[in-house]
CSV table of C-alpha atoms in Angstrom, one decimal:
chain,number,residue,atom,x,y,z
A,194,MET,CA,20.1,-31.3,33.9
A,195,ALA,CA,20.5,-29.8,30.5
A,196,ASN,CA,17.2,-27.9,30.8
A,197,LYS,CA,18.3,-26.6,34.2
A,198,ASN,CA,21.6,-25.3,32.7
A,199,ILE,CA,19.7,-23.6,29.9
A,200,GLN,CA,17.4,-21.8,32.4
A,201,ASN,CA,20.4,-20.8,34.6
A,202,PHE,CA,21.9,-19.4,31.4
A,203,ALA,CA,18.7,-17.5,30.6
A,204,LYS,CA,18.6,-16.0,34.1
A,205,GLU,CA,22.2,-14.9,33.8
A,206,MET,CA,21.6,-13.3,30.4
A,207,LEU,CA,18.5,-11.5,31.8
A,208,ASN,CA,20.5,-10.2,34.8
A,209,GLU,CA,23.1,-8.8,32.4
A,210,ASN,CA,20.4,-7.2,30.2
A,211,VAL,CA,21.7,-9.1,27.2
A,212,PHE,CA,18.1,-9.9,26.2
A,213,SER,CA,16.9,-6.3,26.7
A,214,CYS,CA,15.8,-4.0,23.9
A,215,ARG,CA,18.3,-1.1,23.4
A,216,VAL,CA,15.4,1.4,22.9
A,217,CYS,CA,12.7,0.5,25.4
A,218,LYS,CA,14.9,-1.5,27.8
A,219,ASN,CA,12.2,-4.2,28.0
A,220,LEU,CA,12.7,-7.9,27.2
A,221,LEU,CA,13.3,-8.4,23.4
A,222,ALA,CA,10.4,-9.6,21.4
A,223,VAL,CA,11.0,-11.6,18.2
A,224,PRO,CA,11.8,-11.0,15.5
A,225,VAL,CA,14.8,-9.0,16.8
A,226,MET,CA,16.4,-6.4,14.5
A,227,MET,CA,20.1,-5.5,14.8
A,228,VAL,CA,20.4,-1.8,14.2
A,229,GLU,CA,23.6,-0.1,13.3
A,230,ASN,CA,25.1,2.0,16.2
A,231,ILE,CA,22.3,1.0,18.5
A,232,GLY,CA,22.2,-2.7,18.9
A,233,ASP,CA,19.3,-5.3,19.3
A,234,VAL,CA,15.9,-3.7,19.0
A,235,CYS,CA,12.6,-5.5,19.7
A,236,HIS,CA,9.9,-5.9,17.1
A,237,SER,CA,7.6,-3.3,18.6
A,238,CYS,CA,10.2,-0.5,18.8
A,239,PHE,CA,11.4,-1.3,15.3
A,240,GLN,CA,7.9,-1.0,13.9
A,241,THR,CA,7.2,2.3,15.5
A,242,LYS,CA,10.6,4.1,15.1
A,243,ASN,CA,12.2,2.7,11.9
A,244,GLU,CA,10.1,4.8,9.5
A,245,GLU,CA,11.1,8.1,11.0
A,246,ASN,CA,14.7,7.2,11.6
A,247,ASP,CA,15.3,5.0,8.5
A,248,TRP,CA,17.6,2.7,10.4
A,249,ASN,CA,20.3,0.6,8.7
A,250,SER,CA,19.4,-2.8,10.1
A,251,LEU,CA,19.5,-6.6,9.7
A,252,PRO,CA,17.4,-9.3,11.3
A,253,ASN,CA,19.2,-11.1,14.2
A,254,THR,CA,17.9,-14.6,13.4
A,255,THR,CA,20.5,-16.3,15.7
A,256,LEU,CA,19.2,-14.4,18.7
A,257,ASP,CA,15.6,-15.2,17.6
A,258,THR,CA,16.4,-18.9,17.7
A,259,ILE,CA,17.9,-18.7,21.2
A,260,LEU,CA,15.0,-16.7,22.6
A,261,ARG,CA,12.5,-19.1,21.2
A,262,LYS,CA,14.2,-22.0,23.1
A,263,LEU,CA,14.0,-20.3,26.5
A,264,LEU,CA,11.4,-20.1,29.2
A,265,LEU,CA,11.1,-16.4,30.0
A,266,PRO,CA,9.6,-14.7,33.1
A,267,CYS,CA,6.6,-12.5,32.9
A,268,LYS,CA,7.4,-8.8,33.2
A,269,PHE,CA,5.0,-8.6,36.2
A,270,GLN,CA,7.3,-10.9,38.2
A,271,SER,CA,7.9,-8.1,40.7
A,272,GLU,CA,4.1,-7.9,41.3
A,273,GLY,CA,3.9,-11.6,42.3
A,274,CYS,CA,3.6,-13.5,38.9
A,275,GLU,CA,5.7,-16.7,38.9
A,276,THR,CA,4.8,-17.7,35.3
A,277,GLU,CA,7.6,-18.6,32.9
A,278,VAL,CA,6.7,-19.3,29.3
A,279,LEU,CA,8.2,-19.6,25.8
A,280,CYS,CA,9.0,-16.4,24.1
A,281,ASP,CA,6.4,-16.8,21.4
A,282,VAL,CA,3.5,-16.8,23.9
A,283,LEU,CA,5.0,-14.5,26.5
A,284,LYS,CA,3.3,-11.3,25.1
A,285,GLN,CA,-0.1,-13.1,25.0
A,286,HIS,CA,0.3,-14.1,28.7
A,287,GLU,CA,1.4,-10.6,29.8
A,288,ASN,CA,-1.7,-9.0,28.0
A,289,LYS,CA,-3.9,-11.2,30.2
A,290,CYS,CA,-1.8,-11.5,33.3
A,291,SER,CA,-3.8,-11.0,36.5
A,292,TYR,CA,-0.8,-9.4,38.2
A,293,ARG,CA,-0.5,-6.6,35.6
A,294,LEU,CA,-1.2,-3.1,37.0
A,295,VAL,CA,-4.2,-1.3,35.6
A,296,ASP,CA,-6.0,2.0,36.3
A,297,CYS,CA,-9.6,2.1,37.5
A,298,LEU,CA,-12.1,2.0,34.6
A,299,MET,CA,-13.5,5.4,35.7
A,300,PRO,CA,-11.8,8.6,34.5
A,301,LYS,CA,-8.7,9.5,36.5
A,302,GLU,CA,-10.3,12.7,37.8
A,303,GLN,CA,-13.0,10.6,39.4
A,304,CYS,CA,-10.8,7.7,40.7
A,305,GLU,CA,-7.1,7.4,41.0
A,306,TRP,CA,-7.0,3.7,42.0
A,307,LEU,CA,-4.1,1.6,40.6
A,308,GLY,CA,-3.9,-2.1,41.3
A,309,LYS,CA,-3.7,-5.6,40.0
A,310,SER,CA,-5.9,-6.6,37.1
A,311,ALA,CA,-7.4,-9.4,39.3
A,312,ASP,CA,-8.7,-6.9,41.8
A,313,LEU,CA,-10.1,-4.4,39.2
A,314,PHE,CA,-13.7,-5.6,39.0
A,315,LYS,CA,-13.9,-6.1,42.8
A,316,HIS,CA,-12.8,-2.5,43.3
A,317,PHE,CA,-15.3,-1.2,40.7
A,318,GLU,CA,-18.2,-3.1,42.2
A,319,GLU,CA,-17.3,-1.8,45.7
A,320,GLU,CA,-16.5,1.8,44.9
A,321,HIS,CA,-18.6,2.5,41.9
A,322,GLU,CA,-21.8,0.5,42.5
A,323,THR,CA,-24.0,2.9,40.6
A,324,HIS,CA,-22.1,2.1,37.4
A,325,VAL,CA,-22.8,-1.6,37.7
A,326,LEU,CA,-25.7,-2.6,35.5
A,327,LYS,CA,-28.2,-5.2,36.7
A,328,GLU,CA,-29.8,-7.6,34.2
A,329,GLN,CA,-33.5,-7.3,33.5
A,330,CYS,CA,-35.0,-9.9,31.2
A,331,GLY,CA,-31.7,-10.5,29.5
A,332,GLU,CA,-31.0,-6.8,28.9
A,333,TYR,CA,-29.2,-3.9,30.6
A,334,SER,CA,-30.3,-0.3,30.3
A,335,PHE,CA,-29.5,3.2,31.4
A,336,GLU,CA,-30.3,6.8,30.2
A,337,ILE,CA,-28.0,9.5,28.8
A,338,ASP,CA,-28.5,13.1,27.7
A,339,PRO,CA,-26.3,13.7,24.6
A,340,ARG,CA,-26.6,17.5,25.1
A,341,ASN,CA,-24.9,17.3,28.5
A,342,PHE,CA,-22.6,14.3,28.1
A,343,GLY,CA,-19.5,13.0,30.0
A,344,THR,CA,-17.6,9.8,29.8
A,345,ILE,CA,-19.8,6.8,30.7
A,346,THR,CA,-18.4,3.5,32.0
A,347,LYS,CA,-20.7,0.6,32.8
A,348,LEU,CA,-20.0,-2.9,34.2
A,349,LEU,CA,-22.2,-5.8,33.3
A,350,THR,CA,-22.1,-9.6,33.6
A,351,TYR,CA,-23.2,-12.0,30.9
A,352,ASN,CA,-22.9,-15.8,30.9
A,353,ASN,CA,-20.8,-15.5,34.1
A,354,LYS,CA,-18.3,-13.2,32.2
A,355,THR,CA,-17.7,-9.6,33.0
A,356,HIS,CA,-18.1,-7.0,30.2
A,357,VAL,CA,-17.2,-3.3,30.3
A,358,LEU,CA,-19.0,-0.7,28.1
A,359,LYS,CA,-17.5,2.7,27.7
A,360,ILE,CA,-19.0,5.7,25.8
A,361,LYS,CA,-17.2,9.0,25.4
A,362,LYS,CA,-17.2,12.0,23.2
A,363,SER,CA,-14.7,12.1,20.3
A,364,ASP,CA,-12.1,14.9,20.2
A,365,ASP,CA,-14.0,16.8,17.5
A,366,ASP,CA,-17.2,16.8,19.7
A,367,ASN,CA,-19.3,15.7,16.7
A,368,SER,CA,-19.7,12.0,17.7
A,369,LEU,CA,-19.6,9.5,20.5
A,370,LEU,CA,-17.1,6.6,20.7
A,371,GLN,CA,-18.2,3.2,21.9
A,372,PHE,CA,-15.9,0.6,23.4
A,373,LEU,CA,-16.7,-2.9,24.6
A,374,LYS,CA,-14.3,-5.1,26.6
A,375,GLY,CA,-15.3,-8.7,27.0
A,376,GLU,CA,-15.7,-12.0,25.2
A,377,SER,CA,-19.2,-11.7,23.7
A,378,ASN,CA,-20.4,-9.2,21.1
A,379,MET,CA,-23.3,-6.9,22.1
A,380,VAL,CA,-26.1,-5.0,20.4
A,381,VAL,CA,-26.6,-1.4,21.7
A,382,GLU,CA,-29.9,0.4,21.1
A,383,TYR,CA,-30.4,4.1,21.5
A,384,THR,CA,-34.2,4.7,22.0
A,385,GLY,CA,-36.2,7.9,21.9
A,386,LYS,CA,-39.9,8.3,22.1
A,387,SER,CA,-40.5,7.1,18.5
A,388,ASN,CA,-37.1,6.4,17.0
A,389,VAL,CA,-34.5,3.7,17.6
A,390,PHE,CA,-30.8,3.6,16.5
A,391,GLU,CA,-29.2,0.2,16.7
A,392,THR,CA,-25.5,-0.6,16.5
A,393,LYS,CA,-23.4,-3.8,16.9
A,394,LEU,CA,-20.3,-3.7,19.2
A,395,GLN,CA,-17.5,-6.2,18.8
A,396,ALA,CA,-16.0,-7.4,22.1
A,397,LEU,CA,-12.2,-6.7,22.3
A,398,SER,CA,-9.5,-7.9,24.7
A,399,PHE,CA,-8.5,-5.7,27.6
A,400,ASP,CA,-5.2,-4.5,26.1
A,401,VAL,CA,-6.9,-3.0,23.0
A,402,ALA,CA,-10.5,-2.4,24.0
A,403,PHE,CA,-10.2,1.2,24.9
A,404,ASP,CA,-7.7,2.2,22.2
A,405,GLU,CA,-9.1,5.4,20.5
A,406,ARG,CA,-8.6,3.8,17.1
A,407,ASN,CA,-10.9,0.9,18.1
A,408,GLY,CA,-13.8,3.1,19.2
A,409,GLN,CA,-17.0,2.7,17.1
A,410,LYS,CA,-18.5,6.1,16.2
A,411,ILE,CA,-22.0,7.4,16.5
A,412,GLN,CA,-22.7,10.8,15.1
A,413,LEU,CA,-24.4,13.2,17.6
A,414,SER,CA,-26.6,14.4,14.8
A,415,THR,CA,-28.0,10.8,14.6
A,416,LEU,CA,-28.8,10.8,18.3
A,417,LYS,CA,-30.5,14.2,18.1
A,418,GLU,CA,-32.7,12.7,15.4
A,419,VAL,CA,-33.6,9.9,17.8
A,420,MET,CA,-34.2,12.3,20.7
A,421,GLN,CA,-36.4,14.8,18.9
A,422,GLU,CA,-38.1,16.7,21.7
A,423,ASP,CA,-37.0,14.2,24.4
A,424,GLU,CA,-34.4,15.2,27.0
A,425,VAL,CA,-32.8,11.8,27.3
A,426,VAL,CA,-32.1,8.7,25.3
A,427,LYS,CA,-32.5,5.2,26.7
A,428,VAL,CA,-29.5,3.0,26.1
A,429,VAL,CA,-30.3,-0.8,26.0
A,430,ILE,CA,-27.5,-3.4,25.8
A,431,LYS,CA,-28.2,-7.0,24.9
A,432,PRO,CA,-26.2,-10.0,23.6
A,433,GLU,CA,-25.9,-10.3,19.9
A,434,LYS,CA,-27.7,-13.3,18.5
A,435,TYR,CA,-25.1,-14.2,15.9
A,436,GLU,CA,-26.5,-15.6,12.6
A,437,LEU,CA,-24.1,-17.6,10.6
A,438,LYS,CA,-23.6,-16.1,7.1
A,439,ASP,CA,-23.1,-18.1,3.9
A,440,VAL,CA,-19.4,-17.2,3.8
A,441,ASN,CA,-16.5,-19.0,5.4
A,442,TYR,CA,-15.3,-17.1,8.4
A,443,GLU,CA,-11.6,-18.0,7.6
A,444,ILE,CA,-11.9,-16.4,4.2
A,445,THR,CA,-13.3,-13.2,5.6
A,446,LYS,CA,-10.6,-13.1,8.2
A,447,HIS,CA,-7.9,-13.1,5.4
A,448,LEU,CA,-9.7,-10.1,3.9
A,449,GLU,CA,-9.1,-8.0,7.0
A,450,CYS,CA,-6.8,-5.0,6.4
A,451,PRO,CA,-3.8,-5.1,8.8
A,452,VAL,CA,-4.1,-1.4,9.5
A,453,CYS,CA,-7.7,-0.3,9.7
A,454,LYS,CA,-9.1,-3.8,10.4
A,455,ASP,CA,-11.9,-3.3,7.9
A,456,ILE,CA,-12.8,-6.0,5.4
A,457,MET,CA,-10.9,-5.0,2.3
A,458,ARG,CA,-12.7,-4.1,-0.9
A,459,GLN,CA,-11.4,-3.8,-4.4
A,460,PRO,CA,-8.8,-2.7,-5.2
A,461,ILE,CA,-6.6,-4.7,-2.8
A,462,LEU,CA,-2.9,-3.9,-3.1
A,463,LEU,CA,0.2,-5.9,-2.4
A,464,CYS,CA,3.7,-5.1,-1.0
A,465,CYS,CA,6.8,-6.6,-2.7
A,466,SER,CA,6.7,-9.4,-0.1
A,467,GLY,CA,3.1,-10.3,-0.9
A,468,HIS,CA,1.3,-8.7,2.1
A,469,SER,CA,-2.1,-7.2,1.3
A,470,ILE,CA,-3.5,-3.8,2.3
A,471,CYS,CA,-6.6,-1.8,1.4
A,472,GLN,CA,-6.2,1.1,-1.0
A,473,SER,CA,-7.2,3.8,1.6
A,474,CYS,CA,-4.4,2.7,4.1
A,475,ARG,CA,-1.9,2.3,1.3
A,476,ASN,CA,-2.3,5.9,0.3
A,477,HIS,CA,-1.1,7.0,3.8
A,478,LEU,CA,1.9,4.7,4.1
A,479,SER,CA,5.3,4.4,2.5
A,480,ARG,CA,6.2,1.0,4.0
A,481,CYS,CA,4.3,-2.2,4.5
A,482,PRO,CA,3.0,-2.4,8.1
A,483,THR,CA,3.7,-6.2,8.2
A,484,CYS,CA,7.3,-6.5,6.8
A,485,ARG,CA,8.3,-2.9,6.9
A,486,LYS,CA,9.6,-3.0,3.3
A,487,ALA,CA,9.1,0.1,1.2
A,488,PHE,CA,6.1,0.0,-1.2
A,489,ARG,CA,6.9,0.1,-4.9
A,490,VAL,CA,6.0,3.3,-6.8
A,491,GLN,CA,3.6,1.4,-9.0
A,492,ASN,CA,0.8,-0.4,-7.1
A,493,ILE,CA,0.4,-4.2,-7.4
A,494,ARG,CA,-3.1,-5.6,-7.1
A,495,ASN,CA,-4.0,-8.9,-5.4
A,496,PHE,CA,-6.5,-10.1,-8.0
A,497,SER,CA,-6.8,-13.5,-6.4
A,498,LEU,CA,-7.9,-12.0,-3.1
A,499,GLU,CA,-10.2,-9.5,-4.9
A,500,ALA,CA,-12.0,-12.5,-6.5
A,501,LEU,CA,-13.2,-13.5,-3.0
A,502,THR,CA,-14.8,-10.1,-2.2
A,503,PRO,CA,-18.1,-10.7,-3.9
A,504,PHE,CA,-18.7,-13.6,-1.4
A,505,ALA,CA,-17.7,-11.8,1.8
A,506,GLN,CA,-20.2,-10.0,4.1
A,507,TYR,CA,-19.7,-6.3,4.5
A,508,GLU,CA,-21.3,-3.8,6.9
A,509,CYS,CA,-22.6,-0.7,5.3
A,510,VAL,CA,-20.0,2.1,5.5
A,511,TYR,CA,-22.7,4.3,7.1
A,512,SER,CA,-23.3,1.8,10.0
A,513,GLN,CA,-22.0,4.5,12.5
A,514,PHE,CA,-24.9,6.7,11.4
A,515,GLY,CA,-27.6,4.1,11.9
A,516,CYS,CA,-27.6,1.7,9.0
A,517,THR,CA,-27.8,-2.0,10.1
A,518,SER,CA,-27.5,-3.5,6.6
A,519,THR,CA,-24.9,-6.3,6.0
A,520,LEU,CA,-24.6,-7.4,2.4
A,521,LEU,CA,-22.4,-9.4,0.1
A,522,GLY,CA,-19.5,-7.6,-1.6
A,523,SER,CA,-21.4,-8.0,-4.9
A,524,GLU,CA,-24.3,-6.0,-3.5
A,525,ILE,CA,-22.8,-3.5,-1.0
A,526,ASP,CA,-21.7,-0.7,-3.4
A,527,GLU,CA,-25.2,-0.5,-4.9
A,528,HIS,CA,-26.7,-0.3,-1.4
A,529,GLU,CA,-24.3,2.4,-0.2
A,530,ASP,CA,-25.0,4.5,-3.3
A,531,GLY,CA,-28.7,4.8,-2.2
A,532,CYS,CA,-28.3,4.4,1.6
A,533,THR,CA,-30.4,7.0,3.4
A,534,TYR,CA,-27.9,7.1,6.3
A,535,GLN,CA,-25.1,8.6,4.3
A,536,THR,CA,-24.0,11.9,5.7
A,537,TYR,CA,-23.7,15.3,4.0
A,538,GLU,CA,-22.5,18.8,4.8
A,539,CYS,CA,-25.2,21.4,4.7
A,540,PRO,CA,-25.1,22.8,1.1
A,541,LYS,CA,-25.6,26.4,2.4
A,542,SER,CA,-22.4,28.3,2.5
A,543,ASN,CA,-21.0,29.3,6.0
A,544,CYS,CA,-23.1,26.5,7.6
A,545,GLU,CA,-21.1,23.8,9.4
A,546,PHE,CA,-23.9,21.3,10.0
A,547,LYS,CA,-23.3,17.7,9.0
A,548,GLY,CA,-25.7,14.8,9.2
A,549,ASN,CA,-27.7,12.1,7.4
A,550,PHE,CA,-30.6,12.7,5.1
A,551,ALA,CA,-33.2,12.9,7.8
A,552,ALA,CA,-31.1,15.1,10.1
A,553,CYS,CA,-30.3,17.5,7.1
A,554,ARG,CA,-34.0,17.8,6.3
A,555,ASN,CA,-34.9,18.7,9.9
A,556,HIS,CA,-32.0,21.1,10.0
A,557,PHE,CA,-33.3,22.9,6.9
A,558,LYS,CA,-36.8,23.1,8.3
A,559,VAL,CA,-35.4,24.9,11.4
A,560,GLN,CA,-32.5,26.9,10.1
A,561,HIS,CA,-33.1,27.5,6.4
A,562,THR,CA,-36.9,27.5,6.0
A,563,CYS,CA,-36.8,30.1,3.3
A,564,ASP,CA,-34.6,28.0,1.1
A,565,LEU,CA,-36.6,24.7,1.5
A,566,VAL,CA,-39.1,23.6,-1.1
A,567,LYS,CA,-41.8,21.4,0.4
A,568,GLY,CA,-42.8,18.7,-1.9
A,569,THR,CA,-41.6,18.1,-5.5
A,570,VAL,CA,-42.9,21.3,-7.1
A,571,TYR,CA,-41.5,24.8,-6.8
A,572,GLU,CA,-43.8,27.6,-7.8
A,573,THR,CA,-43.2,31.4,-8.0
A,574,SER,CA,-44.4,34.5,-9.9
A,575,ILE,CA,-42.1,36.4,-12.1
A,576,VAL,CA,-42.4,39.5,-14.3
A,577,ALA,CA,-40.2,41.0,-17.0
A,578,ILE,CA,-38.4,43.5,-14.7
A,579,PRO,CA,-35.1,45.2,-15.7
A,580,PHE,CA,-32.8,43.4,-13.3
A,581,THR,CA,-31.3,40.0,-12.7
A,582,TYR,CA,-32.5,37.8,-9.9
A,583,THR,CA,-30.7,34.6,-8.8
A,584,CYS,CA,-31.5,32.1,-6.1
A,585,LYS,CA,-30.7,28.5,-4.9
A,586,LEU,CA,-33.4,26.3,-3.4
A,587,TYR,CA,-33.4,22.8,-2.1
A,588,PHE,CA,-35.8,19.8,-2.4
A,589,PHE,CA,-35.6,16.8,0.1
A,590,GLU,CA,-37.4,14.2,-1.9
A,591,TYR,CA,-37.0,10.5,-3.0
A,592,GLY,CA,-34.4,10.1,-0.3
A,593,ASN,CA,-32.1,12.7,-2.1
A,594,ILE,CA,-31.2,16.3,-1.8
A,595,PHE,CA,-31.8,18.4,-5.0
A,596,GLU,CA,-30.5,21.9,-5.6
A,597,LEU,CA,-32.4,24.2,-7.9
A,598,SER,CA,-30.4,27.1,-9.3
A,599,PHE,CA,-32.8,29.7,-10.8
A,600,THR,CA,-31.9,32.9,-12.6
A,601,HIS,CA,-34.3,35.5,-13.9
A,602,HIS,CA,-33.0,38.0,-16.5
A,603,GLN,CA,-34.9,40.9,-18.0
A,604,ASN,CA,-36.3,38.9,-21.0
A,605,SER,CA,-35.6,35.3,-20.0
A,606,CYS,CA,-35.1,33.0,-17.2
A,607,SER,CA,-33.0,29.8,-16.9
A,608,CYS,CA,-32.5,27.0,-14.4
A,609,PHE,CA,-31.0,23.7,-13.7
A,610,VAL,CA,-31.3,21.0,-11.0
A,611,ARG,CA,-28.4,19.0,-9.6
A,612,ILE,CA,-28.5,16.0,-7.2
A,613,LEU,CA,-26.2,16.5,-4.2
A,614,THR,CA,-26.5,13.0,-2.8
A,615,LYS,CA,-25.1,9.7,-3.9
A,616,TYR,CA,-27.9,7.6,-5.5
A,617,ASN,CA,-28.5,4.3,-7.3
A,618,LYS,CA,-27.6,4.9,-10.9
A,619,ARG,CA,-30.5,2.7,-12.0
A,620,ASP,CA,-32.8,5.5,-10.8
A,621,LYS,CA,-33.2,8.4,-13.2
A,622,TYR,CA,-34.3,11.9,-12.1
A,623,TYR,CA,-35.4,14.8,-14.3
A,624,PHE,CA,-36.9,18.2,-13.8
A,625,THR,CA,-39.7,19.8,-15.8
A,626,VAL,CA,-40.0,23.6,-16.1
A,627,ARG,CA,-43.2,25.3,-17.1
A,628,LEU,CA,-44.2,28.9,-17.8
A,629,VAL,CA,-47.9,29.6,-17.3
A,630,SER,CA,-49.8,32.9,-18.1
A,631,SER,CA,-51.4,34.3,-15.0
A,632,ASP,CA,-54.3,35.7,-17.1
A,633,ASP,CA,-55.6,32.6,-18.8
A,634,ALA,CA,-53.6,29.8,-17.3
A,635,GLN,CA,-52.1,29.0,-20.7
A,636,CYS,CA,-48.9,27.1,-20.7
A,637,LEU,CA,-46.4,29.2,-22.6
A,638,ILE,CA,-43.4,26.8,-22.5
A,639,ALA,CA,-42.6,23.4,-21.0
A,640,LYS,CA,-39.3,21.7,-21.1
A,641,SER,CA,-37.7,18.6,-19.4
A,642,GLU,CA,-34.0,17.9,-18.7
A,643,CYS,CA,-32.0,15.3,-16.7
A,644,CYS,CA,-30.9,16.4,-13.3
A,645,LEU,CA,-27.2,17.0,-13.1
A,646,ASP,CA,-25.0,14.8,-11.0
A,647,ARG,CA,-23.2,16.3,-8.0
A,648,ASN,CA,-19.8,15.3,-9.5
A,649,ASP,CA,-20.3,17.3,-12.6
A,650,LYS,CA,-17.3,19.7,-12.7
A,651,GLU,CA,-18.8,22.5,-14.7
A,652,ILE,CA,-22.3,23.8,-14.1
A,653,SER,CA,-23.7,26.4,-16.5
A,654,PHE,CA,-27.2,27.6,-17.6
A,655,MET,CA,-28.7,26.1,-20.7
A,656,ASN,CA,-27.1,27.6,-23.8
A,657,ASN,CA,-30.3,27.4,-25.8
A,658,ASN,CA,-31.9,30.1,-23.6
A,659,LEU,CA,-34.3,27.7,-21.8
A,660,LEU,CA,-37.3,30.0,-21.3
A,661,PRO,CA,-37.5,33.0,-23.6
A,662,TYR,CA,-40.2,35.6,-23.1
A,663,GLU,CA,-42.3,37.1,-25.9
A,664,ASP,CA,-41.0,40.7,-26.4
A,665,SER,CA,-44.5,42.1,-26.2
A,666,PHE,CA,-45.4,40.1,-23.1
A,667,GLN,CA,-45.2,42.3,-20.0
A,668,ASN,CA,-47.6,40.7,-17.5
A,669,GLU,CA,-46.9,38.4,-14.5
A,670,ILE,CA,-46.0,34.8,-15.3
A,671,LYS,CA,-46.2,31.7,-13.1
A,672,PHE,CA,-43.0,29.7,-13.0
A,673,TYR,CA,-43.1,26.0,-12.0
A,674,CYS,CA,-40.2,23.5,-11.6
A,675,GLU,CA,-41.1,19.9,-10.8
A,676,ILE,CA,-38.7,17.0,-9.9
A,677,GLN,CA,-39.7,13.5,-10.9
A,678,LYS,CA,-38.2,10.0,-10.7
A,679,THR,CA,-38.4,7.4,-13.5
A,680,THR,CA,-36.6,4.4,-14.8
A,681,VAL,CA,-36.0,6.2,-18.1
A,682,CYS,CA,-34.3,9.5,-18.4
A,683,ILE,CA,-36.5,12.0,-20.2
A,684,ASN,CA,-34.5,14.6,-22.2
A,685,THR,CA,-36.3,16.7,-24.8
A,686,ASN,CA,-33.8,18.9,-26.4
A,687,ASN,CA,-36.1,20.2,-29.1
A,688,GLU,CA,-38.4,23.1,-28.6
C-alpha cells in the first residue's frame, strides 16, 4: 500500500512538472543543482551551461534523495515503452530503449526515415541492401576511392550481434573519421597493391558511437601512400583477437582522462576535490569536468597515479597515421621519438603538405625534386666568384629529415645541418664537409660537426669560418657534405 502511495505521489509530481529541469524541461537527473533565480537544474544542463553563466548554486540533496527512491517512467513512454526504473539507472535504460526514435544510419539527404530503434536494422536491410556486408571466411570487405570519397555506412553481423561501421571525411578534408557501433572491437585494414595500413576500432554504444569527438582519424596522406598508383583501396574488417596484456585492466581504466578518454601520461594533474585530468585537457579548462569546481592557479600533481603509468599499455600517439605499436609507459616515449609514422609539415615555405616520413619523401620526389638530395652525400662544384649564393637542401635518410643550409661567399663557404624530425636521443648524427681540388683530387679541408636539433632556437653559420679558401686559389672546387649516424657524436673543433 505504501509503495502504491509513493508511486501515485511520483505521478502527481510528474504531472505538475515538479521533477522537471527548469532549463531543458526534461526529467531531472541527479545530482540536482538549485540555481538562484532559475530553480532546479539537471546535472547535464548544469555541466554544459554553468561555466558560461557562472551560476550561483547549491546542490539540492533533499530532492536527490527523493528522486532516488522513486520508480520513474522512460521518456519514450508516449512511443509505447512501459518501463519504470529507479532514477540512477533511468538514463542507462533510455540510451538503449528500443522505443527511442532514431534516424536512418544513411545520411539524411539519402534517407529521411525516422522510427523506433527496434526497427532500425530491419529498415536498413530492406531499403539499403547494398550497404549490408556479407561475411567471407570470417571477414567483411568493400572498396573505396579516397580521391572521390563520400560518407560510407556498412552493416555487418558478428557472433549474432549487429555492428555498424561508418567512415566519413573530417571537416578539414585532410583525414577520414572512423566510427564503430557494436559490442565487439574490430580491426580495419586498408590494402593497396603492395602496402597495408591497419587500425583498431573500439566498439561504442549507440548513443556515443557517431559523436564527432569519438571518431578515430586516418590521415588521407597515409591512404595515398597505401594507394600509390591504384585507383581504389580495399577495406577489410575482421574481429579483434584480443591479447591480454600484463597490466590490470582496472588500473588502466583509472588512468583514463575524463575529457579526452586517452590513457593519461605524466604529468597527471588534480583538482581541489581530488579528480585527475591529463595536462593537455587541463590547459584548456578552468573548471574540473567532474565536480565543476575551479582549478587552482598552481597545478597539483597526482604522483601516486603517475607511479602506475610505467606499467600501463599505451598506443603510439601516431596510431592514426599507421603505427600499430602498443608499449608500456616506460617505453612509449622512446618509441614515439623515433616512430617513422610521426607527421610533419613540408619544410618548404608556402607548401601546405603534411604527412608521415614516407609520404613526405614521396612528396619531395614529385614536387621538390631540385631540393632533394638522394642518398647521404651532397656534391656540387663551386668557384671563387664575387657574389653570395645560398641554398637549402633536404636529405631523407635514417628515417629522419635533414636540412642542409649552404652559403657560398666570395672567399669562403659555410654550412650546417639540422634534424627536422623527432628522433631517439641515443642515436647521434653528424655531418662531414670536404673541399676537394678538381685538378688533382686533393682534399683541401675536411671538418665534422654534430647535426643541430630542430628545437635549437638560434641557427647561425660557424663563427670560425668553416671552409676558408686560399687567396691565390681561383679554380673550381668540389664541395661534399655527408651525413652519418653513429653511437658517439663526433665533433672536431680544431682545424
